[in-house]
């Protein structure tokens, strides 16, 4: 009768007390707990290390391919320049579209450069100050073209190397002859004039020359080879592209390249995560084994606690807390060790690269906040899943049957 009265007056054990009991239970079996925790640390550390490595490679490849292109930019071209002209009127229409910050056009023509007895074929770009700005051109030596320039040009380092000129400030002021044949509505035209080098850029492997766009326009060129549009927000790129394509033009955006890269690395990261999951399977089995054995060893203890006034759900919560302690502690320690290992590996890789002439530093590992949070939440979820059966069994232990044992 006394036992019945004590069972009917049960009170829920406080969470603080349950947490203390769970911690003491784990500490009482140091070797078993250490082995289980080590498995979780290795499994989570491997997954975090490999995923951060995949994300780091993805970022490096994206930055290298996209380069200095703004992801808010849109390149516009005409599928049939004879029927659909990409001229100044078209450019003005693009500028008037909502959410467009700027737009600029460029001419792309073949040319021949003659300087100091040397002659080389070069790609000639007719650009204005606006186009240079939205295309993020940067002069390594000298300056870029200005709208008031008339007989000034900017050349790239490849052209200088081809014709045997030094790549330094002494080239500035050198006079070259530029021949540019092109077609207009009035027939074939040609520019054959002298220009002064005012700047040098690092671009491409072929010879390139930038000249003021108005020089070509004054000679009769009126159809741009390409127009670049800058949108005010990344989210508006798709809408602007739809409006431009509705006019019959073709569009290309760095976002297309980024999406292709992301798609490739999505599968790559799944493969890397799969390798890490092998260690996780071992950790999960170890955790399940630890909790199951703990339940079998403490059946009498659980029955006694219930008989003394604890509720059945307290026993369930006790095992859940033990699983969470193992999973979350293992995840945090595993992430910290993975970060340290990644940092050491990244430092050694950068030192090796610099010893072989690479000047720019890079980071092979990327650890965004969502990756850290996601891994911890993932491991906590695994812990709850693993403890489900032991906790359910602990909740349904009969105190009378438990106390009969031994």
Coordinates of C-alpha atoms in Angstrom, one line a residue:
X1 CA 0.0 0.0 0.0
X2 CA 2.9 2.4 0.8
X3 CA 4.5 1.6 -2.5
X4 CA 1.2 2.3 -4.3
X5 CA 0.8 5.7 -2.4
X6 CA 4.4 6.7 -3.4
X7 CA 3.8 5.8 -7.0
X8 CA 0.6 7.9 -7.1
X9 CA 2.5 10.9 -5.7
X10 CA 5.3 11.0 -8.2
X11 CA 6.7 14.3 -9.3
X12 CA 8.7 15.1 -12.4
X13 CA 12.4 15.3 -11.7
X14 CA 13.9 18.7 -12.6
X15 CA 15.8 19.1 -15.8
X16 CA 18.9 20.2 -13.9
X17 CA 18.8 17.1 -11.8
X18 CA 18.3 14.8 -14.8
X19 CA 21.2 16.5 -16.5
X20 CA 23.4 15.9 -13.5
X21 CA 22.4 12.2 -13.3
X22 CA 23.0 11.8 -17.0
X23 CA 26.5 13.3 -16.7
X24 CA 27.4 11.1 -13.8
X25 CA 26.1 8.0 -15.5
X26 CA 28.4 8.7 -18.5
X27 CA 31.4 9.6 -16.3
X28 CA 30.9 6.3 -14.3
X29 CA 31.8 4.4 -17.4
X30 CA 34.8 6.4 -18.6
X31 CA 36.3 3.9 -21.1
X32 CA 32.9 3.2 -22.8
X33 CA 32.0 6.8 -22.9
X34 CA 35.4 7.8 -24.3
X35 CA 35.3 5.3 -27.0
X36 CA 31.7 6.3 -28.0
X37 CA 32.6 10.0 -27.9
X38 CA 35.8 9.3 -30.0
X39 CA 33.7 7.7 -32.7
X40 CA 31.3 10.7 -32.8
X41 CA 34.3 13.1 -32.9
X42 CA 36.0 11.2 -35.8
X43 CA 32.8 10.8 -37.8
X44 CA 31.6 14.4 -37.4
X45 CA 35.2 15.8 -37.8
X46 CA 35.6 13.8 -41.1
X47 CA 32.3 15.1 -42.5
X48 CA 32.9 18.7 -41.5
X49 CA 36.5 18.6 -42.8
X50 CA 35.5 17.1 -46.2
X51 CA 32.5 19.4 -46.7
X52 CA 34.4 22.5 -45.8
X53 CA 37.1 21.4 -48.2
X54 CA 34.5 20.9 -51.0
X55 CA 33.0 24.4 -50.3
X56 CA 36.4 25.9 -50.3
X57 CA 37.3 24.5 -53.7
X58 CA 33.9 25.6 -54.9
X59 CA 34.6 29.2 -53.8
X60 CA 38.1 29.2 -55.4
X61 CA 36.8 27.9 -58.7
X62 CA 33.8 30.3 -58.7
X63 CA 36.1 33.3 -58.0
X64 CA 38.6 32.2 -60.6
X65 CA 36.1 31.7 -63.4
X66 CA 33.8 34.6 -62.7
X67 CA 36.9 36.8 -61.9
X68 CA 36.1 40.5 -61.6
X69 CA 32.8 40.2 -63.3
X70 CA 29.9 41.5 -61.3
X71 CA 27.1 39.0 -60.8
X72 CA 24.8 41.9 -61.3
X73 CA 25.9 42.3 -64.8
X74 CA 24.2 41.0 -68.0
X75 CA 26.0 40.7 -71.4
X76 CA 23.7 41.4 -74.3
X77 CA 24.3 40.4 -77.9
X78 CA 22.3 40.1 -81.1
X79 CA 21.5 36.7 -82.6
X80 CA 21.4 38.2 -86.0
X81 CA 23.2 41.6 -86.3
X82 CA 21.9 42.1 -89.8
X83 CA 18.2 42.0 -88.7
X84 CA 18.4 43.1 -85.1
X85 CA 20.8 46.0 -84.5
X86 CA 22.5 46.4 -81.2
X87 CA 23.0 50.1 -81.6
X88 CA 22.7 53.3 -79.5
X89 CA 18.9 53.2 -79.7
X90 CA 18.9 49.7 -78.2
X91 CA 21.4 50.8 -75.5
X92 CA 19.0 53.7 -74.6
X93 CA 16.1 51.3 -74.3
X94 CA 18.1 49.1 -71.9
X95 CA 19.0 52.1 -69.7
X96 CA 15.4 53.0 -69.4
X97 CA 14.4 49.6 -68.1
X98 CA 13.5 49.6 -64.3
X99 CA 16.2 48.4 -61.9
X100 CA 19.0 49.1 -64.4
X101 CA 21.8 51.1 -62.9
X102 CA 24.0 51.5 -66.0
X103 CA 24.6 50.2 -69.5
X104 CA 27.5 50.5 -71.9
X105 CA 28.4 49.2 -75.4
X106 CA 31.6 48.0 -77.0
X107 CA 32.8 47.3 -80.5
X108 CA 34.9 44.2 -81.2
X109 CA 36.9 44.3 -84.4
X110 CA 40.1 42.7 -85.8
X111 CA 43.1 45.0 -86.1
X112 CA 46.8 45.2 -87.0
X113 CA 49.3 47.0 -84.7
X114 CA 52.5 48.3 -86.0
X115 CA 55.1 49.7 -83.6
X116 CA 58.9 50.2 -84.0
X117 CA 59.1 47.9 -87.1
X118 CA 57.0 45.1 -85.5
X119 CA 53.6 44.1 -86.6
X120 CA 51.0 41.9 -84.8
X121 CA 47.4 41.1 -85.2
X122 CA 45.3 42.2 -82.3
X123 CA 41.7 42.3 -81.1
X124 CA 40.5 45.9 -81.0
X125 CA 37.8 46.9 -78.5
X126 CA 36.1 50.2 -78.9
X127 CA 34.9 51.3 -75.4
X128 CA 33.9 54.4 -73.6
X129 CA 34.5 55.4 -69.9
X130 CA 31.1 53.9 -68.9
X131 CA 31.8 50.5 -70.3
X132 CA 35.2 50.3 -68.7
X133 CA 33.7 51.2 -65.4
X134 CA 30.9 48.6 -65.4
X135 CA 33.3 46.0 -66.8
X136 CA 35.8 46.6 -63.9
X137 CA 38.8 47.2 -66.1
X138 CA 41.9 48.0 -64.1
X139 CA 45.1 49.5 -65.4
X140 CA 48.2 47.9 -64.0
X141 CA 50.4 50.8 -65.4
X142 CA 49.1 54.2 -66.5
X143 CA 45.4 54.8 -66.8
X144 CA 42.3 53.7 -68.7
X145 CA 40.6 55.7 -71.5
X146 CA 38.7 58.8 -70.9
X147 CA 35.7 60.1 -72.9
X148 CA 37.7 63.1 -74.0
X149 CA 40.6 60.9 -75.4
X150 CA 40.9 60.9 -79.2
X151 CA 44.2 59.3 -80.2
X152 CA 45.0 57.4 -77.1
X153 CA 44.9 53.6 -76.6
X154 CA 45.3 51.0 -73.8
X155 CA 47.1 47.8 -74.6
X156 CA 47.5 44.5 -72.7
X157 CA 50.7 42.9 -71.5
X158 CA 50.4 40.0 -74.1
X159 CA 50.6 42.5 -77.0
X160 CA 53.7 44.1 -75.5
X161 CA 55.4 40.7 -75.0
X162 CA 54.5 39.8 -78.6
X163 CA 56.1 42.9 -80.2
X164 CA 59.1 42.8 -77.7
X165 CA 58.3 45.9 -75.7
X166 CA 59.0 46.0 -71.9
X167 CA 56.0 45.8 -69.6
X168 CA 56.7 49.0 -67.6
X169 CA 56.0 52.7 -67.4
X170 CA 58.6 53.4 -70.1
X171 CA 56.1 52.1 -72.7
X172 CA 53.7 54.9 -71.9
X173 CA 53.8 57.5 -74.6
X174 CA 54.9 55.1 -77.2
X175 CA 53.2 55.8 -80.6
X176 CA 51.8 52.9 -82.5
X177 CA 49.9 52.6 -85.8
X178 CA 46.5 50.8 -85.7
X179 CA 44.7 49.5 -88.8
X180 CA 41.1 48.5 -88.3
X181 CA 39.0 47.4 -91.3
X182 CA 35.2 47.2 -90.7
X183 CA 31.9 47.3 -92.5
X184 CA 29.2 49.9 -92.3
X185 CA 25.8 50.5 -94.0
X186 CA 27.7 52.6 -96.5
X187 CA 30.3 49.9 -97.3
X188 CA 33.7 48.9 -96.1
X189 CA 35.7 51.4 -94.0
X190 CA 39.1 51.4 -92.4
X191 CA 40.9 53.3 -89.7
X192 CA 44.7 53.6 -90.2
X193 CA 46.0 56.1 -87.7
X194 CA 48.6 56.6 -85.0
X195 CA 47.7 56.4 -81.3
X196 CA 49.6 56.9 -78.1
X197 CA 49.8 54.2 -75.4
X198 CA 48.5 55.7 -72.1
X199 CA 47.8 52.5 -70.1
X200 CA 48.5 48.8 -69.8
X201 CA 46.1 46.1 -68.6
X202 CA 46.4 42.4 -67.7
X203 CA 43.8 40.6 -69.7
X204 CA 43.7 37.4 -71.8
X205 CA 46.4 35.5 -73.5
X206 CA 46.0 37.2 -76.9
X207 CA 47.0 40.7 -78.1
X208 CA 44.3 43.3 -77.2
X209 CA 43.9 47.0 -77.8
X210 CA 41.3 49.4 -76.3
X211 CA 40.5 52.6 -78.3
X212 CA 37.8 55.2 -77.7
X213 CA 34.5 54.1 -79.0
X214 CA 33.7 57.5 -80.5
X215 CA 36.7 57.1 -82.9
X216 CA 35.0 54.1 -84.4
X217 CA 31.5 55.8 -84.3
X218 CA 33.0 58.8 -86.1
X219 CA 34.3 56.5 -88.8
X220 CA 30.8 55.0 -89.4
X221 CA 30.6 52.1 -86.9
X222 CA 27.2 52.0 -85.4
X223 CA 26.5 48.5 -84.3
X224 CA 27.9 47.3 -81.0
X225 CA 29.3 43.8 -80.7
X226 CA 28.2 43.6 -77.1
X227 CA 26.3 45.6 -74.5
X228 CA 26.8 45.2 -70.8
X229 CA 24.0 46.0 -68.3
X230 CA 24.4 46.5 -64.6
X231 CA 21.3 45.7 -62.5
X232 CA 20.7 47.3 -59.1
X233 CA 20.2 44.0 -57.3
X234 CA 21.0 40.4 -57.9
X235 CA 17.4 39.4 -57.5
X236 CA 16.4 41.6 -60.4
X237 CA 18.8 40.0 -62.9
X238 CA 16.3 37.4 -64.0
X239 CA 13.6 39.9 -64.6
X240 CA 15.8 42.2 -66.7
X241 CA 17.1 39.3 -68.8
X242 CA 13.5 38.3 -69.6
X243 CA 12.7 41.9 -70.7
X244 CA 15.8 42.1 -72.9
X245 CA 15.2 38.7 -74.4
X246 CA 11.6 39.7 -75.1
X247 CA 13.1 42.4 -77.4
X248 CA 14.9 39.6 -79.4
X249 CA 18.4 39.8 -77.9
X250 CA 20.4 37.1 -76.3
X251 CA 21.7 37.5 -72.8
X252 CA 24.5 35.9 -70.7
X253 CA 25.2 36.4 -67.0
X254 CA 27.9 35.2 -64.6
X255 CA 25.0 33.8 -62.6
X256 CA 24.7 31.1 -65.3
X257 CA 28.3 30.0 -64.7
X258 CA 27.8 30.1 -60.9
X259 CA 24.8 27.9 -61.2
X260 CA 26.7 25.4 -63.3
X261 CA 29.6 25.3 -60.9
X262 CA 27.2 24.9 -57.9
X263 CA 25.5 22.0 -59.7
X264 CA 28.8 20.2 -60.3
X265 CA 30.0 20.8 -56.7
X266 CA 26.6 19.7 -55.3
X267 CA 27.4 16.2 -56.5
X268 CA 31.0 16.5 -55.5
X269 CA 30.1 17.5 -51.9
X270 CA 27.6 14.6 -51.7
X271 CA 30.5 12.2 -52.6
X272 CA 32.7 13.8 -50.0
X273 CA 30.0 13.6 -47.4
X274 CA 29.5 10.0 -48.3
X275 CA 33.1 9.2 -47.4
X276 CA 32.6 11.0 -44.1
X277 CA 29.4 9.1 -43.5
X278 CA 31.3 5.8 -43.2
X279 CA 32.8 7.1 -40.0
X280 CA 29.4 8.3 -38.9
X281 CA 27.9 4.9 -39.3
X282 CA 30.5 3.5 -36.9
X283 CA 29.8 6.3 -34.4
X284 CA 26.0 5.7 -34.6
X285 CA 26.4 2.0 -33.9
X286 CA 28.7 2.7 -31.0
X287 CA 26.3 5.2 -29.5
X288 CA 23.4 2.8 -29.9
X289 CA 25.4 0.0 -28.3
X290 CA 26.5 2.3 -25.4
X291 CA 22.9 3.4 -24.6
X292 CA 21.5 -0.1 -24.9
X293 CA 24.0 -1.7 -22.6
X294 CA 23.6 1.2 -20.2
X295 CA 19.8 0.5 -20.1
X296 CA 20.4 -3.2 -19.5
X297 CA 22.9 -2.5 -16.7
X298 CA 20.6 0.0 -15.0
X299 CA 17.2 -1.7 -15.2
X300 CA 17.1 -2.3 -11.5
X301 CA 18.3 1.2 -10.8
X302 CA 15.5 2.7 -13.1
X303 CA 12.9 0.5 -11.4
X304 CA 14.0 1.8 -8.0
X305 CA 13.9 5.4 -9.1
X306 CA 10.4 4.9 -10.4
X307 CA 9.4 3.2 -7.1
X308 CA 10.8 6.1 -5.1
X309 CA 8.6 8.6 -7.0
X310 CA 10.2 9.3 -10.4
X311 CA 7.9 9.3 -13.4
X312 CA 8.4 7.0 -16.4
X313 CA 8.9 9.9 -18.7
X314 CA 11.8 11.1 -16.5
X315 CA 13.6 7.9 -17.4
X316 CA 13.0 8.5 -21.1
X317 CA 14.3 12.1 -20.7
X318 CA 17.3 10.8 -18.9
X319 CA 18.4 8.6 -21.8
X320 CA 17.6 11.4 -24.3
X321 CA 19.9 13.8 -22.3
X322 CA 22.7 11.2 -22.3
X323 CA 22.4 10.8 -26.1
X324 CA 22.4 14.6 -26.6
X325 CA 25.4 15.0 -24.4
X326 CA 27.3 12.4 -26.4
X327 CA 26.2 13.7 -29.8
X328 CA 26.5 17.5 -29.3
X329 CA 29.8 17.2 -27.3
X330 CA 31.2 15.0 -30.0
X331 CA 30.0 17.3 -32.8
X332 CA 31.5 20.4 -31.2
X333 CA 34.9 18.8 -30.5
X334 CA 34.9 17.2 -33.9
X335 CA 34.2 20.6 -35.6
X336 CA 37.0 22.3 -33.5
X337 CA 39.5 19.6 -34.5
X338 CA 38.4 19.8 -38.1
X339 CA 38.9 23.6 -38.1
X340 CA 42.4 23.2 -36.6
X341 CA 43.4 20.6 -39.1
X342 CA 42.0 22.6 -42.0
X343 CA 43.9 25.7 -40.8
X344 CA 47.2 23.8 -40.6
X345 CA 46.6 22.2 -44.0
X346 CA 45.7 25.5 -45.5
X347 CA 48.8 27.2 -44.1
X348 CA 51.1 24.5 -45.4
X349 CA 49.5 24.6 -48.8
X350 CA 49.9 28.4 -49.1
X351 CA 53.5 28.2 -48.1
X352 CA 54.1 25.5 -50.7
X353 CA 52.4 27.6 -53.4
X354 CA 54.4 30.8 -52.4
X355 CA 57.6 28.8 -52.6
X356 CA 56.7 28.1 -56.3
X357 CA 55.9 31.7 -57.2
X358 CA 52.2 32.0 -56.3
X359 CA 51.8 35.4 -54.8
X360 CA 48.0 35.4 -54.0
X361 CA 47.0 33.6 -50.9
X362 CA 43.9 31.3 -51.0
X363 CA 41.8 29.4 -48.5
X364 CA 41.1 25.7 -49.4
X365 CA 38.4 25.5 -46.7
X366 CA 35.2 27.4 -46.3
X367 CA 33.2 27.2 -43.1
X368 CA 30.0 29.2 -43.3
X369 CA 27.9 29.5 -40.2
X370 CA 25.2 27.3 -41.7
X371 CA 27.6 24.4 -42.1
X372 CA 28.6 24.5 -38.5
X373 CA 25.0 24.9 -37.3
X374 CA 23.8 22.3 -39.7
X375 CA 26.4 19.7 -38.6
X376 CA 25.6 20.2 -34.9
X377 CA 21.8 20.0 -35.5
X378 CA 22.3 16.9 -37.7
X379 CA 24.3 15.1 -35.0
X380 CA 21.7 16.1 -32.3
X381 CA 19.0 14.6 -34.6
X382 CA 21.0 11.4 -35.0
X383 CA 21.4 11.2 -31.2
X384 CA 17.6 11.5 -30.8
X385 CA 17.1 8.9 -33.4
X386 CA 19.6 6.5 -31.9
X387 CA 18.2 6.8 -28.4
X388 CA 14.5 6.3 -29.5
X389 CA 14.3 2.6 -28.7
X390 CA 16.4 2.6 -25.5
X391 CA 14.5 5.6 -24.2
X392 CA 11.1 4.0 -25.1
X393 CA 12.1 0.9 -23.4
X394 CA 13.3 2.8 -20.3
X395 CA 9.9 4.6 -20.2
X396 CA 8.0 1.3 -20.1
X397 CA 10.0 -0.5 -17.4
X398 CA 7.8 -1.9 -14.7
X399 CA 9.3 -1.1 -11.3
X400 CA 8.0 -4.4 -9.8
X401 CA 9.6 -6.5 -12.5
X402 CA 12.8 -4.5 -12.3
X403 CA 13.1 -4.9 -8.6
X404 CA 12.5 -8.7 -8.9
X405 CA 15.7 -9.0 -10.9
X406 CA 18.9 -10.2 -9.2

